[in-house]
């Protein structure tokens, strides 16, 4: 229940460092889950993630 | 099959600009880029006999340059002070509930196709110059040279968790630069 609640309380501010971190190593299961669930409800963070990926591919 | 041969007298004309651009993206300082390219051509001249003809002349020269560049990174790493404390400066604005205050601009660039976008790559290279020395170095090692996190951590004697936090900073800064200065004009 705690994990469940904490996932839904995630804000963009909590999530956006994870978006970068995910590019450098595999996140733990719970952090990955948080990210995925946040993406499902937040278009802005999805765009942010795409942008960082674009930067990587441009470099 | 004909073996590749070297034509040193044409190196400057054929490759100097290419080598220079390659270097400038990585080292930021034009003088250093100059030195590295010169050192590369000089080293190539001296070691012509080691060229086995198995790769092209161009690949061979870039190989030497790549070594020179990594040597430069190693010899200057002591000047780079990786301090975690100023990595976490928030460049993105959040409201009190933790949501972004402005929507990121949707770049309309398919991340997968970005590798082919030369024009955009040049814009990025320009903005990379605006990164501070240490974030520039981290971004180059990670995203351009493609070193693993482990290699970078070993090189600088830092912990992976610190590296991950610090890598976010140049990415974030570059994202904002791209957004405010170029892509929004579309």
PDB file of C-alpha atoms in Angstrom:
ATOM      1  CA  UNK A   1       0.000   0.000   0.000  1.00  0.00           C
ATOM      2  CA  UNK A   2       2.819   2.381   0.800  1.00  0.00           C
ATOM      3  CA  UNK A   3       4.513   1.778  -2.514  1.00  0.00           C
ATOM      4  CA  UNK A   4       1.208   2.207  -4.268  1.00  0.00           C
ATOM      5  CA  UNK A   5       0.525   5.534  -2.582  1.00  0.00           C
ATOM      6  CA  UNK A   6       4.027   6.837  -3.089  1.00  0.00           C
ATOM      7  CA  UNK A   7       3.796   6.092  -6.789  1.00  0.00           C
ATOM      8  CA  UNK A   8       0.725   8.234  -7.196  1.00  0.00           C
ATOM      9  CA  UNK A   9       2.148  11.032  -5.134  1.00  0.00           C
ATOM     10  CA  UNK A  10       5.129  11.376  -7.469  1.00  0.00           C
ATOM     11  CA  UNK A  11       5.407  14.834  -8.934  1.00  0.00           C
ATOM     12  CA  UNK A  12       7.330  15.968 -11.999  1.00  0.00           C
ATOM     13  CA  UNK A  13       9.943  17.357  -9.676  1.00  0.00           C
ATOM     14  CA  UNK A  14      10.449  13.916  -8.113  1.00  0.00           C
ATOM     15  CA  UNK A  15      10.489  12.178 -11.434  1.00  0.00           C
ATOM     16  CA  UNK A  16      12.621  14.293 -13.696  1.00  0.00           C
ATOM     17  CA  UNK A  17      16.014  13.360 -12.202  1.00  0.00           C
ATOM     18  CA  UNK A  18      15.044   9.715 -12.703  1.00  0.00           C
ATOM     19  CA  UNK A  19      14.476  10.368 -16.372  1.00  0.00           C
ATOM     20  CA  UNK A  20      18.105  11.329 -16.763  1.00  0.00           C
ATOM     21  CA  UNK A  21      19.324   8.602 -14.441  1.00  0.00           C
ATOM     22  CA  UNK A  22      17.531   5.943 -16.427  1.00  0.00           C
ATOM     23  CA  UNK A  23      19.774   6.795 -19.358  1.00  0.00           C
ATOM     24  CA  UNK A  24      22.871   5.802 -17.385  1.00  0.00           C
ATOM     25  CA  UNK A  25      21.921   2.569 -15.672  1.00  0.00           C
ATOM     26  CA  UNK A  26      18.951   0.319 -15.005  1.00  0.00           C
ATOM     27  CA  UNK A  27      16.788   1.683 -12.248  1.00  0.00           C
ATOM     28  CA  UNK A  28      15.584  -0.483  -9.419  1.00  0.00           C
ATOM     29  CA  UNK A  29      12.185  -2.042  -9.946  1.00  0.00           C
ATOM     30  CA  UNK A  30      10.330   0.362  -7.695  1.00  0.00           C
ATOM     31  CA  UNK A  31      11.880   3.450  -9.247  1.00  0.00           C
ATOM     32  CA  UNK A  32      11.219   2.147 -12.727  1.00  0.00           C
ATOM     33  CA  UNK A  33       7.616   1.498 -11.770  1.00  0.00           C
ATOM     34  CA  UNK A  34       7.252   5.026 -10.463  1.00  0.00           C
ATOM     35  CA  UNK A  35       8.621   6.421 -13.654  1.00  0.00           C
ATOM     36  CA  UNK A  36       6.362   4.347 -15.877  1.00  0.00           C
ATOM     37  CA  UNK A  37       3.262   5.162 -13.909  1.00  0.00           C
ATOM     38  CA  UNK A  38       4.105   8.834 -13.868  1.00  0.00           C
ATOM     39  CA  UNK A  39       4.616   8.760 -17.635  1.00  0.00           C
ATOM     40  CA  UNK A  40       1.174   7.287 -18.020  1.00  0.00           C
ATOM     41  CA  UNK A  41      -0.383  10.318 -16.414  1.00  0.00           C
ATOM     42  CA  UNK A  42       2.085  13.046 -17.363  1.00  0.00           C
ATOM     43  CA  UNK A  43       2.662  14.112 -20.904  1.00  0.00           C
ATOM     44  CA  UNK A  44       5.204  16.761 -19.934  1.00  0.00           C
ATOM     45  CA  UNK A  45       7.620  14.265 -18.445  1.00  0.00           C
ATOM     46  CA  UNK A  46       7.225  12.056 -21.492  1.00  0.00           C
ATOM     47  CA  UNK A  47       8.246  14.956 -23.678  1.00  0.00           C
ATOM     48  CA  UNK A  48      11.140  15.703 -21.362  1.00  0.00           C
ATOM     49  CA  UNK A  49      12.309  12.112 -21.662  1.00  0.00           C
ATOM     50  CA  UNK A  50      12.138  12.251 -25.442  1.00  0.00           C
ATOM     51  CA  UNK A  51      14.133  15.452 -25.467  1.00  0.00           C
ATOM     52  CA  UNK A  52      16.958  13.981 -23.401  1.00  0.00           C
ATOM     53  CA  UNK A  53      17.000  10.975 -25.697  1.00  0.00           C
ATOM     54  CA  UNK A  54      17.158  13.285 -28.701  1.00  0.00           C
ATOM     55  CA  UNK A  55      20.136  15.088 -27.184  1.00  0.00           C
ATOM     56  CA  UNK A  56      21.911  11.787 -26.694  1.00  0.00           C
ATOM     57  CA  UNK A  57      21.350  10.801 -30.306  1.00  0.00           C
ATOM     58  CA  UNK A  58      22.388  14.183 -31.607  1.00  0.00           C
ATOM     59  CA  UNK A  59      25.646  14.218 -29.673  1.00  0.00           C
TER      60      UNK A  59
ATOM     61  CA  UNK B   1      42.280  -6.209 -53.198  1.00  0.00           C
ATOM     62  CA  UNK B   2      44.269  -3.017 -53.241  1.00  0.00           C
ATOM     63  CA  UNK B   3      45.795  -1.909 -49.986  1.00  0.00           C
ATOM     64  CA  UNK B   4      45.248   1.559 -48.677  1.00  0.00           C
ATOM     65  CA  UNK B   5      48.215   3.856 -48.925  1.00  0.00           C
ATOM     66  CA  UNK B   6      49.078   7.108 -47.213  1.00  0.00           C
ATOM     67  CA  UNK B   7      49.359  10.435 -48.938  1.00  0.00           C
ATOM     68  CA  UNK B   8      50.771  12.722 -46.248  1.00  0.00           C
ATOM     69  CA  UNK B   9      51.107  15.655 -48.610  1.00  0.00           C
ATOM     70  CA  UNK B  10      47.318  15.767 -48.904  1.00  0.00           C
ATOM     71  CA  UNK B  11      46.455  15.329 -45.233  1.00  0.00           C
ATOM     72  CA  UNK B  12      46.062  18.969 -44.440  1.00  0.00           C
ATOM     73  CA  UNK B  13      43.934  19.641 -47.461  1.00  0.00           C
ATOM     74  CA  UNK B  14      41.778  16.524 -47.115  1.00  0.00           C
ATOM     75  CA  UNK B  15      41.391  16.022 -43.401  1.00  0.00           C
ATOM     76  CA  UNK B  16      42.546  18.988 -41.341  1.00  0.00           C
ATOM     77  CA  UNK B  17      39.129  20.665 -41.181  1.00  0.00           C
ATOM     78  CA  UNK B  18      37.378  17.403 -40.433  1.00  0.00           C
ATOM     79  CA  UNK B  19      39.836  16.549 -37.678  1.00  0.00           C
ATOM     80  CA  UNK B  20      39.556  20.032 -36.263  1.00  0.00           C
ATOM     81  CA  UNK B  21      35.755  19.956 -36.099  1.00  0.00           C
ATOM     82  CA  UNK B  22      35.856  16.549 -34.447  1.00  0.00           C
ATOM     83  CA  UNK B  23      38.228  17.890 -31.818  1.00  0.00           C
ATOM     84  CA  UNK B  24      36.511  21.188 -31.206  1.00  0.00           C
ATOM     85  CA  UNK B  25      33.272  19.485 -30.228  1.00  0.00           C
ATOM     86  CA  UNK B  26      35.179  17.551 -27.601  1.00  0.00           C
ATOM     87  CA  UNK B  27      37.617  20.005 -26.088  1.00  0.00           C
ATOM     88  CA  UNK B  28      35.810  23.344 -26.325  1.00  0.00           C
ATOM     89  CA  UNK B  29      38.999  25.437 -26.482  1.00  0.00           C
ATOM     90  CA  UNK B  30      40.005  26.250 -30.110  1.00  0.00           C
ATOM     91  CA  UNK B  31      43.689  26.523 -29.170  1.00  0.00           C
ATOM     92  CA  UNK B  32      43.664  23.083 -27.614  1.00  0.00           C
ATOM     93  CA  UNK B  33      41.836  21.688 -30.645  1.00  0.00           C
ATOM     94  CA  UNK B  34      44.515  23.245 -32.851  1.00  0.00           C
ATOM     95  CA  UNK B  35      47.286  21.668 -30.823  1.00  0.00           C
ATOM     96  CA  UNK B  36      45.668  18.256 -30.831  1.00  0.00           C
ATOM     97  CA  UNK B  37      45.173  18.211 -34.580  1.00  0.00           C
ATOM     98  CA  UNK B  38      48.737  19.345 -35.159  1.00  0.00           C
ATOM     99  CA  UNK B  39      50.055  16.769 -32.738  1.00  0.00           C
ATOM    100  CA  UNK B  40      47.998  14.139 -34.529  1.00  0.00           C
ATOM    101  CA  UNK B  41      49.335  14.997 -37.967  1.00  0.00           C
ATOM    102  CA  UNK B  42      52.843  15.134 -36.586  1.00  0.00           C
ATOM    103  CA  UNK B  43      52.500  11.761 -34.871  1.00  0.00           C
ATOM    104  CA  UNK B  44      51.009  10.310 -38.043  1.00  0.00           C
ATOM    105  CA  UNK B  45      53.943  11.535 -40.098  1.00  0.00           C
ATOM    106  CA  UNK B  46      56.388   9.980 -37.683  1.00  0.00           C
ATOM    107  CA  UNK B  47      54.617   6.644 -37.550  1.00  0.00           C
ATOM    108  CA  UNK B  48      53.713   6.146 -41.179  1.00  0.00           C
ATOM    109  CA  UNK B  49      55.520   2.806 -41.130  1.00  0.00           C
ATOM    110  CA  UNK B  50      52.965   1.453 -38.629  1.00  0.00           C
ATOM    111  CA  UNK B  51      50.128   1.955 -41.106  1.00  0.00           C
ATOM    112  CA  UNK B  52      49.215  -1.549 -42.186  1.00  0.00           C
ATOM    113  CA  UNK B  53      46.814  -0.555 -44.914  1.00  0.00           C
ATOM    114  CA  UNK B  54      43.955  -2.437 -43.295  1.00  0.00           C
ATOM    115  CA  UNK B  55      41.871   0.642 -42.622  1.00  0.00           C
ATOM    116  CA  UNK B  56      41.467   3.778 -44.653  1.00  0.00           C
ATOM    117  CA  UNK B  57      43.846   6.642 -44.212  1.00  0.00           C
ATOM    118  CA  UNK B  58      41.028   8.674 -42.734  1.00  0.00           C
ATOM    119  CA  UNK B  59      40.116   6.047 -40.136  1.00  0.00           C
ATOM    120  CA  UNK B  60      43.761   5.704 -39.217  1.00  0.00           C
ATOM    121  CA  UNK B  61      44.182   9.443 -38.686  1.00  0.00           C
ATOM    122  CA  UNK B  62      41.007   9.664 -36.628  1.00  0.00           C
ATOM    123  CA  UNK B  63      42.244   6.759 -34.537  1.00  0.00           C
ATOM    124  CA  UNK B  64      45.382   8.686 -33.676  1.00  0.00           C
ATOM    125  CA  UNK B  65      43.373  11.813 -32.940  1.00  0.00           C
ATOM    126  CA  UNK B  66      41.055   9.884 -30.682  1.00  0.00           C
ATOM    127  CA  UNK B  67      44.029   8.698 -28.657  1.00  0.00           C
ATOM    128  CA  UNK B  68      45.452  12.192 -28.457  1.00  0.00           C
ATOM    129  CA  UNK B  69      42.102  13.506 -27.281  1.00  0.00           C
ATOM    130  CA  UNK B  70      41.755  10.881 -24.573  1.00  0.00           C
ATOM    131  CA  UNK B  71      45.331  11.617 -23.477  1.00  0.00           C
ATOM    132  CA  UNK B  72      44.408  15.255 -23.237  1.00  0.00           C
ATOM    133  CA  UNK B  73      41.359  14.392 -21.118  1.00  0.00           C
ATOM    134  CA  UNK B  74      43.536  12.336 -18.812  1.00  0.00           C
ATOM    135  CA  UNK B  75      46.236  14.941 -18.443  1.00  0.00           C
ATOM    136  CA  UNK B  76      43.759  17.711 -17.660  1.00  0.00           C
ATOM    137  CA  UNK B  77      41.390  15.828 -15.390  1.00  0.00           C
ATOM    138  CA  UNK B  78      43.034  17.233 -12.286  1.00  0.00           C
ATOM    139  CA  UNK B  79      41.795  20.673 -13.365  1.00  0.00           C
ATOM    140  CA  UNK B  80      38.250  19.407 -13.308  1.00  0.00           C
ATOM    141  CA  UNK B  81      36.746  19.573  -9.910  1.00  0.00           C
ATOM    142  CA  UNK B  82      33.695  17.382  -9.766  1.00  0.00           C
ATOM    143  CA  UNK B  83      31.786  18.709  -6.869  1.00  0.00           C
ATOM    144  CA  UNK B  84      28.346  17.308  -6.368  1.00  0.00           C
ATOM    145  CA  UNK B  85      26.968  20.341  -4.563  1.00  0.00           C
ATOM    146  CA  UNK B  86      26.454  22.602  -7.546  1.00  0.00           C
ATOM    147  CA  UNK B  87      25.095  19.855  -9.778  1.00  0.00           C
ATOM    148  CA  UNK B  88      21.621  19.908  -8.390  1.00  0.00           C
ATOM    149  CA  UNK B  89      20.766  23.504  -9.229  1.00  0.00           C
ATOM    150  CA  UNK B  90      17.264  23.356 -10.613  1.00  0.00           C
ATOM    151  CA  UNK B  91      17.088  24.826 -14.049  1.00  0.00           C
ATOM    152  CA  UNK B  92      13.507  23.857 -14.576  1.00  0.00           C
ATOM    153  CA  UNK B  93      10.852  25.736 -12.689  1.00  0.00           C
ATOM    154  CA  UNK B  94       8.325  23.855 -10.601  1.00  0.00           C
ATOM    155  CA  UNK B  95       5.304  25.127  -8.810  1.00  0.00           C
ATOM    156  CA  UNK B  96       4.636  24.406  -5.151  1.00  0.00           C
ATOM    157  CA  UNK B  97       2.876  21.148  -6.007  1.00  0.00           C
ATOM    158  CA  UNK B  98       5.960  19.923  -7.884  1.00  0.00           C
ATOM    159  CA  UNK B  99       4.646  20.302 -11.399  1.00  0.00           C
ATOM    160  CA  UNK B 100       6.451  22.040 -14.199  1.00  0.00           C
ATOM    161  CA  UNK B 101       5.378  25.644 -14.483  1.00  0.00           C
ATOM    162  CA  UNK B 102       5.753  25.706 -18.247  1.00  0.00           C
ATOM    163  CA  UNK B 103       5.222  22.922 -20.718  1.00  0.00           C
ATOM    164  CA  UNK B 104       8.307  21.697 -22.487  1.00  0.00           C
ATOM    165  CA  UNK B 105       8.152  22.482 -26.130  1.00  0.00           C
ATOM    166  CA  UNK B 106       7.526  19.377 -28.157  1.00  0.00           C
ATOM    167  CA  UNK B 107      10.477  19.371 -30.523  1.00  0.00           C
ATOM    168  CA  UNK B 108       8.779  17.315 -33.184  1.00  0.00           C
ATOM    169  CA  UNK B 109      12.013  15.442 -33.656  1.00  0.00           C
ATOM    170  CA  UNK B 110      11.915  11.690 -33.569  1.00  0.00           C
ATOM    171  CA  UNK B 111      14.697  10.781 -31.102  1.00  0.00           C
ATOM    172  CA  UNK B 112      15.531   7.759 -33.233  1.00  0.00           C
ATOM    173  CA  UNK B 113      16.054   9.889 -36.308  1.00  0.00           C
ATOM    174  CA  UNK B 114      18.050  12.564 -34.494  1.00  0.00           C
ATOM    175  CA  UNK B 115      21.341  10.902 -35.424  1.00  0.00           C
ATOM    176  CA  UNK B 116      20.765  11.882 -39.041  1.00  0.00           C
ATOM    177  CA  UNK B 117      19.995  15.487 -38.278  1.00  0.00           C
ATOM    178  CA  UNK B 118      23.282  17.258 -39.032  1.00  0.00           C
ATOM    179  CA  UNK B 119      21.866  20.733 -38.702  1.00  0.00           C
ATOM    180  CA  UNK B 120      20.503  20.086 -35.252  1.00  0.00           C
ATOM    181  CA  UNK B 121      23.763  18.427 -34.235  1.00  0.00           C
ATOM    182  CA  UNK B 122      25.576  21.632 -35.094  1.00  0.00           C
ATOM    183  CA  UNK B 123      23.189  23.643 -32.971  1.00  0.00           C
ATOM    184  CA  UNK B 124      23.822  21.284 -30.097  1.00  0.00           C
ATOM    185  CA  UNK B 125      27.589  21.560 -30.560  1.00  0.00           C
ATOM    186  CA  UNK B 126      27.281  25.324 -30.308  1.00  0.00           C
ATOM    187  CA  UNK B 127      25.299  25.157 -27.090  1.00  0.00           C
ATOM    188  CA  UNK B 128      27.729  22.657 -25.613  1.00  0.00           C
ATOM    189  CA  UNK B 129      30.248  25.486 -25.578  1.00  0.00           C
ATOM    190  CA  UNK B 130      28.083  27.179 -23.001  1.00  0.00           C
ATOM    191  CA  UNK B 131      28.525  24.347 -20.521  1.00  0.00           C
ATOM    192  CA  UNK B 132      31.008  24.829 -17.721  1.00  0.00           C
ATOM    193  CA  UNK B 133      34.258  22.922 -18.067  1.00  0.00           C
ATOM    194  CA  UNK B 134      33.274  20.006 -15.875  1.00  0.00           C
ATOM    195  CA  UNK B 135      29.792  19.483 -17.239  1.00  0.00           C
ATOM    196  CA  UNK B 136      31.171  19.797 -20.745  1.00  0.00           C
ATOM    197  CA  UNK B 137      33.725  17.103 -19.977  1.00  0.00           C
ATOM    198  CA  UNK B 138      31.159  14.774 -18.441  1.00  0.00           C
ATOM    199  CA  UNK B 139      28.763  15.213 -21.339  1.00  0.00           C
ATOM    200  CA  UNK B 140      31.499  14.609 -23.901  1.00  0.00           C
ATOM    201  CA  UNK B 141      32.830  11.496 -22.182  1.00  0.00           C
ATOM    202  CA  UNK B 142      29.393  10.032 -21.678  1.00  0.00           C
ATOM    203  CA  UNK B 143      27.432  11.012 -24.755  1.00  0.00           C
ATOM    204  CA  UNK B 144      30.062  11.607 -27.408  1.00  0.00           C
ATOM    205  CA  UNK B 145      32.919   9.298 -26.511  1.00  0.00           C
ATOM    206  CA  UNK B 146      30.379   6.833 -25.197  1.00  0.00           C
ATOM    207  CA  UNK B 147      32.312   5.811 -22.088  1.00  0.00           C
ATOM    208  CA  UNK B 148      30.431   3.744 -19.551  1.00  0.00           C
ATOM    209  CA  UNK B 149      29.455   5.203 -16.202  1.00  0.00           C
ATOM    210  CA  UNK B 150      31.953   2.839 -14.570  1.00  0.00           C
ATOM    211  CA  UNK B 151      34.805   4.120 -16.695  1.00  0.00           C
ATOM    212  CA  UNK B 152      34.006   7.747 -15.949  1.00  0.00           C
ATOM    213  CA  UNK B 153      33.655   7.081 -12.226  1.00  0.00           C
ATOM    214  CA  UNK B 154      36.989   5.307 -12.182  1.00  0.00           C
ATOM    215  CA  UNK B 155      38.619   8.091 -14.121  1.00  0.00           C
ATOM    216  CA  UNK B 156      37.478  10.770 -11.680  1.00  0.00           C
ATOM    217  CA  UNK B 157      37.247   8.676  -8.540  1.00  0.00           C
ATOM    218  CA  UNK B 158      33.584   9.477  -7.938  1.00  0.00           C
ATOM    219  CA  UNK B 159      30.594   7.361  -7.010  1.00  0.00           C
ATOM    220  CA  UNK B 160      28.057   6.319  -9.655  1.00  0.00           C
ATOM    221  CA  UNK B 161      25.226   7.971  -7.749  1.00  0.00           C
ATOM    222  CA  UNK B 162      27.103  11.257  -7.917  1.00  0.00           C
ATOM    223  CA  UNK B 163      27.770  10.824 -11.596  1.00  0.00           C
ATOM    224  CA  UNK B 164      24.107  10.212 -12.359  1.00  0.00           C
ATOM    225  CA  UNK B 165      23.097  13.345 -10.530  1.00  0.00           C
ATOM    226  CA  UNK B 166      25.790  15.363 -12.245  1.00  0.00           C
ATOM    227  CA  UNK B 167      24.991  14.122 -15.748  1.00  0.00           C
ATOM    228  CA  UNK B 168      21.489  15.445 -15.384  1.00  0.00           C
ATOM    229  CA  UNK B 169      22.783  18.984 -15.231  1.00  0.00           C
ATOM    230  CA  UNK B 170      24.353  19.353 -18.703  1.00  0.00           C
ATOM    231  CA  UNK B 171      21.442  17.469 -20.267  1.00  0.00           C
ATOM    232  CA  UNK B 172      18.995  19.773 -18.611  1.00  0.00           C
ATOM    233  CA  UNK B 173      20.920  22.867 -19.575  1.00  0.00           C
ATOM    234  CA  UNK B 174      21.260  21.775 -23.199  1.00  0.00           C
ATOM    235  CA  UNK B 175      17.604  20.896 -23.392  1.00  0.00           C
ATOM    236  CA  UNK B 176      16.663  24.376 -22.235  1.00  0.00           C
ATOM    237  CA  UNK B 177      19.113  26.008 -24.656  1.00  0.00           C
ATOM    238  CA  UNK B 178      17.768  24.040 -27.596  1.00  0.00           C
ATOM    239  CA  UNK B 179      14.264  24.900 -26.588  1.00  0.00           C
ATOM    240  CA  UNK B 180      14.597  28.603 -26.005  1.00  0.00           C
ATOM    241  CA  UNK B 181      17.000  29.465 -28.764  1.00  0.00           C
ATOM    242  CA  UNK B 182      16.204  27.346 -31.691  1.00  0.00           C
ATOM    243  CA  UNK B 183      13.413  24.879 -31.759  1.00  0.00           C
ATOM    244  CA  UNK B 184      10.723  27.286 -30.717  1.00  0.00           C
ATOM    245  CA  UNK B 185      11.287  29.270 -33.885  1.00  0.00           C
ATOM    246  CA  UNK B 186       9.724  26.476 -35.867  1.00  0.00           C
TER     247      UNK B 186
END
